[in-house]
């Protein structure tokens, strides 16, 4: 009986259909609490001017940051290195966002392969970046319809 139980457990663990739950997606409710640390420098204001989260103006407006090319929010003066990273194709996906918020200067130095790269953002987020990203991902322009969706309408 032990052998059957052991074989069953090993079979389940080895089965390709068995996957661990995805924890990397983040919790927007927790992210809202994390954003309280960010709003001294950042705000969330929609394209139509709706003030979603009132905050500071030291950093750029974070409306639509999820999926946006780094250093491209119109009207904000970015540092040269972040602007260069964006011009080189850096996009704020979960991986890049969490790495940047953990150590902005270190991230840019690594990303640009430049030991002198700097970031205007000096705050380092020790934990909660996945939750923060999930929170911010809720706020942005509606995704454009694909050609297939447009044809079906």
Short mmCIF file of N, CA and C in Angstrom, two decimals:
data_model
loop_
_atom_site.label_atom_id
_atom_site.label_comp_id
_atom_site.label_asym_id
_atom_site.label_seq_id
_atom_site.Cartn_x
_atom_site.Cartn_y
_atom_site.Cartn_z
N UNK A 1 0.81 -1.19 0.00
CA UNK A 1 0.00 0.00 0.00
C UNK A 1 0.87 1.27 0.00
N UNK A 2 1.98 1.24 0.76
CA UNK A 2 2.89 2.39 0.80
C UNK A 2 3.44 2.69 -0.58
N UNK A 3 3.77 1.64 -1.32
CA UNK A 3 4.36 1.82 -2.65
C UNK A 3 3.37 2.46 -3.61
N UNK A 4 2.12 2.09 -3.51
CA UNK A 4 1.09 2.66 -4.39
C UNK A 4 0.90 4.14 -4.06
N UNK A 5 0.82 4.46 -2.79
CA UNK A 5 0.66 5.84 -2.36
C UNK A 5 1.86 6.69 -2.78
N UNK A 6 3.05 6.17 -2.59
CA UNK A 6 4.27 6.88 -2.98
C UNK A 6 4.30 7.09 -4.49
N UNK A 7 3.99 6.07 -5.24
CA UNK A 7 3.99 6.18 -6.70
C UNK A 7 2.95 7.18 -7.18
N UNK A 8 1.80 7.20 -6.54
CA UNK A 8 0.74 8.15 -6.91
C UNK A 8 1.20 9.58 -6.65
N UNK A 9 1.76 9.82 -5.49
CA UNK A 9 2.24 11.16 -5.17
C UNK A 9 3.35 11.61 -6.11
N UNK A 10 4.29 10.74 -6.38
CA UNK A 10 5.36 11.08 -7.31
C UNK A 10 4.82 11.34 -8.71
N UNK A 11 3.85 10.55 -9.12
CA UNK A 11 3.23 10.74 -10.43
C UNK A 11 2.54 12.09 -10.54
N UNK A 12 1.85 12.47 -9.49
CA UNK A 12 1.17 13.77 -9.49
C UNK A 12 2.17 14.92 -9.53
N UNK A 13 3.25 14.79 -8.78
CA UNK A 13 4.25 15.85 -8.76
C UNK A 13 4.98 15.97 -10.09
N UNK A 14 5.16 14.87 -10.78
CA UNK A 14 5.89 14.88 -12.04
C UNK A 14 4.99 15.21 -13.23
N UNK A 15 3.70 15.16 -13.05
CA UNK A 15 2.78 15.38 -14.17
C UNK A 15 2.90 16.81 -14.68
N UNK A 16 2.98 16.98 -16.01
CA UNK A 16 3.12 18.32 -16.56
C UNK A 16 1.90 19.20 -16.31
N UNK A 17 0.74 18.60 -16.06
CA UNK A 17 -0.46 19.40 -15.81
C UNK A 17 -0.44 20.04 -14.44
N UNK A 18 0.42 19.54 -13.55
CA UNK A 18 0.50 20.10 -12.21
C UNK A 18 1.38 21.34 -12.24
N UNK A 19 0.82 22.46 -11.88
CA UNK A 19 1.61 23.68 -11.81
C UNK A 19 1.31 24.38 -10.50
N UNK A 20 2.28 25.09 -10.02
CA UNK A 20 2.10 25.86 -8.80
C UNK A 20 1.26 27.08 -9.13
N UNK A 21 0.50 27.59 -8.18
CA UNK A 21 -0.29 28.78 -8.44
C UNK A 21 0.61 29.98 -8.76
N UNK A 22 0.12 30.87 -9.58
CA UNK A 22 0.89 32.06 -9.95
C UNK A 22 0.70 33.13 -8.89
N UNK A 23 1.73 33.39 -8.12
CA UNK A 23 1.65 34.41 -7.08
C UNK A 23 2.19 35.75 -7.55
N UNK A 24 2.79 35.80 -8.71
CA UNK A 24 3.46 37.01 -9.17
C UNK A 24 2.51 38.08 -9.69
N UNK A 25 1.23 37.79 -9.75
CA UNK A 25 0.31 38.74 -10.35
C UNK A 25 -0.01 39.92 -9.46
N UNK A 26 0.08 39.79 -8.17
CA UNK A 26 -0.13 40.91 -7.27
C UNK A 26 -1.58 41.13 -6.91
N UNK A 27 -1.76 41.85 -5.82
CA UNK A 27 -3.08 42.15 -5.26
C UNK A 27 -3.30 43.66 -5.31
N UNK A 28 -4.22 44.13 -6.17
CA UNK A 28 -4.44 45.57 -6.30
C UNK A 28 -4.82 46.26 -4.98
N UNK A 29 -5.57 45.58 -4.11
CA UNK A 29 -5.95 46.18 -2.83
C UNK A 29 -4.72 46.44 -1.97
N UNK A 30 -3.82 45.48 -1.95
CA UNK A 30 -2.56 45.68 -1.20
C UNK A 30 -1.71 46.75 -1.88
N UNK A 31 -1.75 46.77 -3.21
CA UNK A 31 -0.99 47.76 -3.97
C UNK A 31 -1.45 49.18 -3.71
N UNK A 32 -2.73 49.34 -3.45
CA UNK A 32 -3.25 50.67 -3.11
C UNK A 32 -2.62 51.18 -1.83
N UNK A 33 -2.43 50.29 -0.86
CA UNK A 33 -1.78 50.66 0.39
C UNK A 33 -0.31 50.99 0.15
N UNK A 34 0.34 50.23 -0.72
CA UNK A 34 1.74 50.50 -1.05
C UNK A 34 1.86 51.87 -1.71
N UNK A 35 0.89 52.21 -2.55
CA UNK A 35 0.94 53.50 -3.27
C UNK A 35 0.93 54.69 -2.32
N UNK A 36 0.45 54.50 -1.10
CA UNK A 36 0.48 55.60 -0.12
C UNK A 36 1.90 56.11 0.08
N UNK A 37 2.90 55.25 -0.09
CA UNK A 37 4.30 55.66 0.03
C UNK A 37 4.78 56.39 -1.23
N UNK A 38 4.08 56.20 -2.32
CA UNK A 38 4.49 56.77 -3.60
C UNK A 38 3.85 58.12 -3.88
N UNK A 39 2.69 58.36 -3.28
CA UNK A 39 1.92 59.55 -3.67
C UNK A 39 2.50 60.87 -3.16
N UNK A 40 3.54 60.81 -2.37
CA UNK A 40 4.19 62.08 -2.03
C UNK A 40 4.89 62.65 -3.26
N UNK A 41 5.25 61.79 -4.21
CA UNK A 41 5.91 62.23 -5.44
C UNK A 41 5.08 62.00 -6.71
N UNK A 42 4.17 61.02 -6.68
CA UNK A 42 3.42 60.64 -7.88
C UNK A 42 1.92 60.83 -7.69
N UNK A 43 1.26 61.05 -8.79
CA UNK A 43 -0.19 61.19 -8.83
C UNK A 43 -0.73 60.22 -9.88
N UNK A 44 -2.04 60.01 -9.85
CA UNK A 44 -2.70 59.25 -10.92
C UNK A 44 -3.85 60.12 -11.42
N UNK A 45 -3.68 60.69 -12.58
CA UNK A 45 -4.68 61.55 -13.20
C UNK A 45 -4.94 61.01 -14.60
N UNK A 46 -6.21 60.75 -14.92
CA UNK A 46 -6.56 60.18 -16.23
C UNK A 46 -6.30 61.16 -17.35
N UNK A 47 -6.33 60.65 -18.57
CA UNK A 47 -6.15 61.49 -19.76
C UNK A 47 -7.22 62.58 -19.84
N UNK A 48 -8.41 62.31 -19.27
CA UNK A 48 -9.50 63.29 -19.31
C UNK A 48 -9.39 64.30 -18.17
N UNK A 49 -8.37 64.13 -17.30
CA UNK A 49 -8.17 65.08 -16.20
C UNK A 49 -8.78 64.64 -14.88
N UNK A 50 -9.40 63.46 -14.84
CA UNK A 50 -9.98 62.96 -13.59
C UNK A 50 -8.86 62.63 -12.62
N UNK A 51 -8.93 63.22 -11.42
CA UNK A 51 -7.92 63.00 -10.40
C UNK A 51 -8.27 61.72 -9.64
N UNK A 52 -7.59 60.62 -9.94
CA UNK A 52 -7.88 59.33 -9.32
C UNK A 52 -7.21 59.23 -7.96
N UNK A 53 -5.94 59.56 -7.90
CA UNK A 53 -5.22 59.64 -6.63
C UNK A 53 -4.41 60.92 -6.65
N UNK A 54 -4.76 61.83 -5.76
CA UNK A 54 -4.04 63.08 -5.68
C UNK A 54 -2.69 62.83 -5.03
N UNK A 55 -1.66 63.38 -5.64
CA UNK A 55 -0.32 63.19 -5.11
C UNK A 55 0.59 64.30 -5.55
N UNK A 56 1.88 64.08 -5.33
CA UNK A 56 2.88 65.08 -5.67
C UNK A 56 3.19 65.11 -7.15
N UNK A 57 3.99 66.10 -7.51
CA UNK A 57 4.36 66.26 -8.92
C UNK A 57 5.87 66.16 -9.13
N UNK A 58 6.58 65.68 -8.11
CA UNK A 58 8.02 65.49 -8.25
C UNK A 58 8.31 64.40 -9.27
N UNK A 59 7.48 63.35 -9.25
CA UNK A 59 7.61 62.25 -10.21
C UNK A 59 6.50 62.34 -11.24
N UNK A 60 6.59 61.55 -12.29
CA UNK A 60 5.56 61.61 -13.34
C UNK A 60 4.23 61.03 -12.88
N UNK A 61 3.18 61.43 -13.56
CA UNK A 61 1.85 60.85 -13.39
C UNK A 61 1.94 59.38 -13.77
N UNK A 62 1.39 58.50 -12.94
CA UNK A 62 1.50 57.07 -13.20
C UNK A 62 0.28 56.49 -13.92
N UNK A 63 -0.59 57.32 -14.44
CA UNK A 63 -1.71 56.87 -15.27
C UNK A 63 -1.15 56.15 -16.49
N UNK A 64 -1.56 54.93 -16.70
CA UNK A 64 -1.16 54.18 -17.89
C UNK A 64 0.28 53.69 -17.88
N UNK A 65 0.90 53.58 -16.71
CA UNK A 65 2.30 53.16 -16.68
C UNK A 65 2.48 51.70 -17.11
N UNK A 66 1.52 50.85 -16.79
CA UNK A 66 1.63 49.42 -17.15
C UNK A 66 1.66 49.28 -18.67
N UNK A 67 2.77 48.81 -19.19
CA UNK A 67 2.91 48.64 -20.63
C UNK A 67 3.44 49.85 -21.37
N UNK A 68 3.67 50.95 -20.67
CA UNK A 68 4.15 52.17 -21.31
C UNK A 68 5.68 52.13 -21.46
N UNK A 69 6.18 52.73 -22.50
CA UNK A 69 7.62 52.87 -22.69
C UNK A 69 8.15 53.82 -21.63
N UNK A 70 9.24 53.45 -21.00
CA UNK A 70 9.83 54.25 -19.93
C UNK A 70 10.22 55.64 -20.44
N UNK A 71 10.01 56.63 -19.59
CA UNK A 71 10.44 57.99 -19.90
C UNK A 71 9.64 58.69 -20.97
N UNK A 72 8.38 58.31 -21.14
CA UNK A 72 7.60 58.90 -22.23
C UNK A 72 6.34 59.63 -21.80
N UNK A 73 6.11 59.81 -20.50
CA UNK A 73 4.89 60.54 -20.11
C UNK A 73 5.08 61.99 -20.52
N UNK A 74 4.20 62.44 -21.39
CA UNK A 74 4.30 63.79 -21.97
C UNK A 74 4.24 64.87 -20.88
N UNK A 75 5.15 65.81 -20.98
CA UNK A 75 5.15 66.95 -20.08
C UNK A 75 6.02 66.76 -18.84
N UNK A 76 6.60 65.58 -18.65
CA UNK A 76 7.47 65.37 -17.50
C UNK A 76 8.91 65.35 -17.98
N UNK A 77 9.80 66.02 -17.23
CA UNK A 77 11.22 66.08 -17.58
C UNK A 77 11.93 64.92 -16.88
N UNK A 78 12.21 63.87 -17.66
CA UNK A 78 12.89 62.69 -17.14
C UNK A 78 14.40 62.92 -17.13
N UNK A 79 15.08 62.16 -16.30
CA UNK A 79 16.54 62.16 -16.32
C UNK A 79 17.03 61.56 -17.63
N UNK A 80 18.23 61.93 -18.01
CA UNK A 80 18.79 61.48 -19.29
C UNK A 80 18.86 59.96 -19.38
N UNK A 81 19.24 59.30 -18.30
CA UNK A 81 19.42 57.85 -18.36
C UNK A 81 18.10 57.10 -18.49
N UNK A 82 17.07 57.53 -17.79
CA UNK A 82 15.77 56.87 -17.93
C UNK A 82 15.21 57.12 -19.32
N UNK A 83 15.38 58.34 -19.82
CA UNK A 83 14.93 58.65 -21.18
C UNK A 83 15.68 57.78 -22.20
N UNK A 84 16.98 57.57 -21.98
CA UNK A 84 17.77 56.73 -22.88
C UNK A 84 17.29 55.28 -22.83
N UNK A 85 16.96 54.81 -21.63
CA UNK A 85 16.46 53.44 -21.49
C UNK A 85 15.15 53.28 -22.27
N UNK A 86 14.27 54.27 -22.16
CA UNK A 86 13.01 54.23 -22.91
C UNK A 86 13.24 54.29 -24.41
N UNK A 87 14.16 55.14 -24.84
CA UNK A 87 14.48 55.24 -26.27
C UNK A 87 15.06 53.92 -26.77
N UNK A 88 15.68 53.16 -25.86
CA UNK A 88 16.24 51.86 -26.22
C UNK A 88 15.23 50.73 -26.14
N UNK A 89 13.98 51.06 -25.79
CA UNK A 89 12.92 50.05 -25.80
C UNK A 89 12.45 49.56 -24.44
N UNK A 90 12.91 50.15 -23.35
CA UNK A 90 12.46 49.71 -22.02
C UNK A 90 10.97 50.00 -21.84
N UNK A 91 10.22 48.95 -21.54
CA UNK A 91 8.79 49.06 -21.31
C UNK A 91 8.50 48.63 -19.88
N UNK A 92 7.56 49.30 -19.23
CA UNK A 92 7.20 48.98 -17.85
C UNK A 92 6.27 47.78 -17.80
N UNK A 93 6.87 46.60 -17.82
CA UNK A 93 6.12 45.37 -17.55
C UNK A 93 6.39 45.02 -16.09
N UNK A 94 5.78 43.95 -15.60
CA UNK A 94 5.92 43.59 -14.20
C UNK A 94 7.38 43.39 -13.80
N UNK A 95 8.13 42.67 -14.61
CA UNK A 95 9.53 42.37 -14.27
C UNK A 95 10.37 43.64 -14.19
N UNK A 96 10.29 44.50 -15.20
CA UNK A 96 11.08 45.74 -15.19
C UNK A 96 10.64 46.68 -14.08
N UNK A 97 9.33 46.78 -13.88
CA UNK A 97 8.81 47.67 -12.84
C UNK A 97 9.29 47.24 -11.46
N UNK A 98 9.20 45.96 -11.14
CA UNK A 98 9.61 45.50 -9.81
C UNK A 98 11.12 45.67 -9.62
N UNK A 99 11.90 45.42 -10.64
CA UNK A 99 13.35 45.60 -10.53
C UNK A 99 13.71 47.08 -10.36
N UNK A 100 13.06 47.94 -11.12
CA UNK A 100 13.34 49.38 -11.03
C UNK A 100 12.96 49.93 -9.67
N UNK A 101 11.77 49.59 -9.18
CA UNK A 101 11.32 50.16 -7.91
C UNK A 101 12.15 49.63 -6.73
N UNK A 102 12.76 48.47 -6.87
CA UNK A 102 13.61 47.93 -5.80
C UNK A 102 14.93 48.71 -5.70
N UNK A 103 15.46 49.15 -6.83
CA UNK A 103 16.74 49.88 -6.87
C UNK A 103 16.84 50.62 -8.19
N UNK A 104 16.26 51.83 -8.26
CA UNK A 104 16.23 52.56 -9.54
C UNK A 104 17.60 52.77 -10.18
N UNK A 105 18.56 53.23 -9.41
CA UNK A 105 19.89 53.49 -9.98
C UNK A 105 20.56 52.19 -10.42
N UNK A 106 20.51 51.18 -9.56
CA UNK A 106 21.10 49.88 -9.90
C UNK A 106 20.46 49.27 -11.14
N UNK A 107 19.13 49.40 -11.24
CA UNK A 107 18.43 48.87 -12.40
C UNK A 107 18.91 49.56 -13.68
N UNK A 108 18.98 50.90 -13.66
CA UNK A 108 19.41 51.62 -14.87
C UNK A 108 20.86 51.31 -15.22
N UNK A 109 21.71 51.19 -14.21
CA UNK A 109 23.11 50.86 -14.49
C UNK A 109 23.22 49.49 -15.16
N UNK A 110 22.44 48.55 -14.68
CA UNK A 110 22.45 47.21 -15.28
C UNK A 110 21.81 47.22 -16.66
N UNK A 111 20.65 47.85 -16.77
CA UNK A 111 19.91 47.86 -18.04
C UNK A 111 20.69 48.55 -19.15
N UNK A 112 21.33 49.67 -18.80
CA UNK A 112 22.07 50.43 -19.81
C UNK A 112 23.52 50.00 -19.93
N UNK A 113 23.95 49.10 -19.04
CA UNK A 113 25.35 48.68 -18.97
C UNK A 113 26.25 49.90 -18.87
N UNK A 114 25.90 50.77 -17.91
CA UNK A 114 26.62 52.02 -17.69
C UNK A 114 26.77 52.22 -16.18
N UNK A 115 27.98 52.10 -15.69
CA UNK A 115 28.21 52.20 -14.25
C UNK A 115 27.98 53.59 -13.69
N UNK A 116 27.76 54.57 -14.55
CA UNK A 116 27.52 55.94 -14.09
C UNK A 116 26.07 56.37 -14.26
N UNK A 117 25.21 55.48 -14.72
CA UNK A 117 23.80 55.83 -14.93
C UNK A 117 23.17 56.24 -13.60
N UNK A 118 22.27 57.22 -13.68
CA UNK A 118 21.61 57.74 -12.48
C UNK A 118 20.10 57.76 -12.70
N UNK A 119 19.39 57.83 -11.60
CA UNK A 119 17.94 57.96 -11.64
C UNK A 119 17.54 59.11 -10.73
N UNK A 120 16.56 59.86 -11.15
CA UNK A 120 16.03 60.92 -10.28
C UNK A 120 15.29 60.31 -9.10
N UNK A 121 14.76 59.09 -9.28
CA UNK A 121 14.04 58.43 -8.20
C UNK A 121 15.06 57.77 -7.28
N UNK A 122 15.05 58.18 -6.02
CA UNK A 122 15.99 57.63 -5.05
C UNK A 122 15.32 56.64 -4.09
N UNK A 123 13.99 56.68 -4.01
CA UNK A 123 13.25 55.78 -3.12
C UNK A 123 13.38 54.35 -3.61
N UNK A 124 13.62 53.44 -2.66
CA UNK A 124 13.71 52.00 -2.99
C UNK A 124 12.56 51.29 -2.28
N UNK A 125 11.75 50.61 -3.05
CA UNK A 125 10.62 49.86 -2.52
C UNK A 125 11.10 48.46 -2.15
N UNK A 126 11.10 48.18 -0.86
CA UNK A 126 11.64 46.90 -0.38
C UNK A 126 10.71 45.72 -0.64
N UNK A 127 9.39 45.94 -0.58
CA UNK A 127 8.45 44.85 -0.87
C UNK A 127 7.13 45.45 -1.35
N UNK A 128 6.36 44.61 -2.04
CA UNK A 128 5.04 45.03 -2.50
C UNK A 128 4.99 45.55 -3.93
N UNK A 129 6.08 45.42 -4.68
CA UNK A 129 6.10 45.96 -6.04
C UNK A 129 5.09 45.25 -6.95
N UNK A 130 4.91 43.94 -6.78
CA UNK A 130 3.94 43.20 -7.61
C UNK A 130 2.53 43.70 -7.32
N UNK A 131 2.23 43.96 -6.05
CA UNK A 131 0.93 44.48 -5.69
C UNK A 131 0.74 45.90 -6.22
N UNK A 132 1.78 46.71 -6.11
CA UNK A 132 1.72 48.08 -6.63
C UNK A 132 1.48 48.07 -8.13
N UNK A 133 2.17 47.20 -8.85
CA UNK A 133 1.99 47.11 -10.30
C UNK A 133 0.55 46.71 -10.63
N UNK A 134 0.00 45.75 -9.87
CA UNK A 134 -1.39 45.33 -10.10
C UNK A 134 -2.34 46.49 -9.86
N UNK A 135 -2.07 47.29 -8.84
CA UNK A 135 -2.90 48.46 -8.55
C UNK A 135 -2.82 49.47 -9.70
N UNK A 136 -1.61 49.79 -10.12
CA UNK A 136 -1.43 50.79 -11.17
C UNK A 136 -1.96 50.31 -12.52
N UNK A 137 -1.90 49.00 -12.76
CA UNK A 137 -2.35 48.45 -14.04
C UNK A 137 -3.85 48.67 -14.26
N UNK A 138 -4.58 48.96 -13.20
CA UNK A 138 -6.02 49.23 -13.32
C UNK A 138 -6.30 50.58 -13.96
N UNK A 139 -5.31 51.46 -13.92
CA UNK A 139 -5.52 52.85 -14.33
C UNK A 139 -4.71 53.17 -15.58
N UNK A 140 -5.42 53.30 -16.67
CA UNK A 140 -4.80 53.64 -17.93
C UNK A 140 -5.84 53.66 -19.02
N UNK A 141 -5.45 54.08 -20.19
CA UNK A 141 -6.41 54.11 -21.29
C UNK A 141 -6.89 52.70 -21.61
N UNK A 142 -8.10 52.61 -22.09
CA UNK A 142 -8.65 51.31 -22.49
C UNK A 142 -7.80 50.76 -23.61
N UNK A 143 -7.52 49.44 -23.57
CA UNK A 143 -6.73 48.86 -24.66
C UNK A 143 -7.44 49.02 -25.99
N UNK A 144 -6.67 49.27 -27.02
CA UNK A 144 -7.25 49.42 -28.35
C UNK A 144 -7.75 48.07 -28.83
N UNK A 145 -8.86 48.10 -29.52
CA UNK A 145 -9.44 46.86 -30.06
C UNK A 145 -8.51 46.32 -31.14
N UNK A 146 -8.37 45.02 -31.16
CA UNK A 146 -7.57 44.40 -32.21
C UNK A 146 -8.37 44.45 -33.52
N UNK A 147 -7.71 44.24 -34.62
CA UNK A 147 -8.38 44.25 -35.93
C UNK A 147 -9.47 43.19 -35.96
N UNK A 148 -9.23 42.03 -35.31
CA UNK A 148 -10.22 40.96 -35.29
C UNK A 148 -11.47 41.38 -34.51
N UNK A 149 -11.27 42.05 -33.37
CA UNK A 149 -12.42 42.51 -32.57
C UNK A 149 -13.19 43.59 -33.33
N UNK A 150 -12.47 44.49 -33.99
CA UNK A 150 -13.11 45.57 -34.75
C UNK A 150 -13.94 45.00 -35.88
N UNK A 151 -13.46 43.95 -36.54
CA UNK A 151 -14.18 43.33 -37.65
C UNK A 151 -15.46 42.65 -37.19
N UNK A 152 -15.43 42.10 -35.97
CA UNK A 152 -16.62 41.40 -35.46
C UNK A 152 -17.70 42.38 -35.00
N UNK A 153 -17.32 43.62 -34.76
CA UNK A 153 -18.32 44.62 -34.33
C UNK A 153 -18.96 45.19 -35.50
#
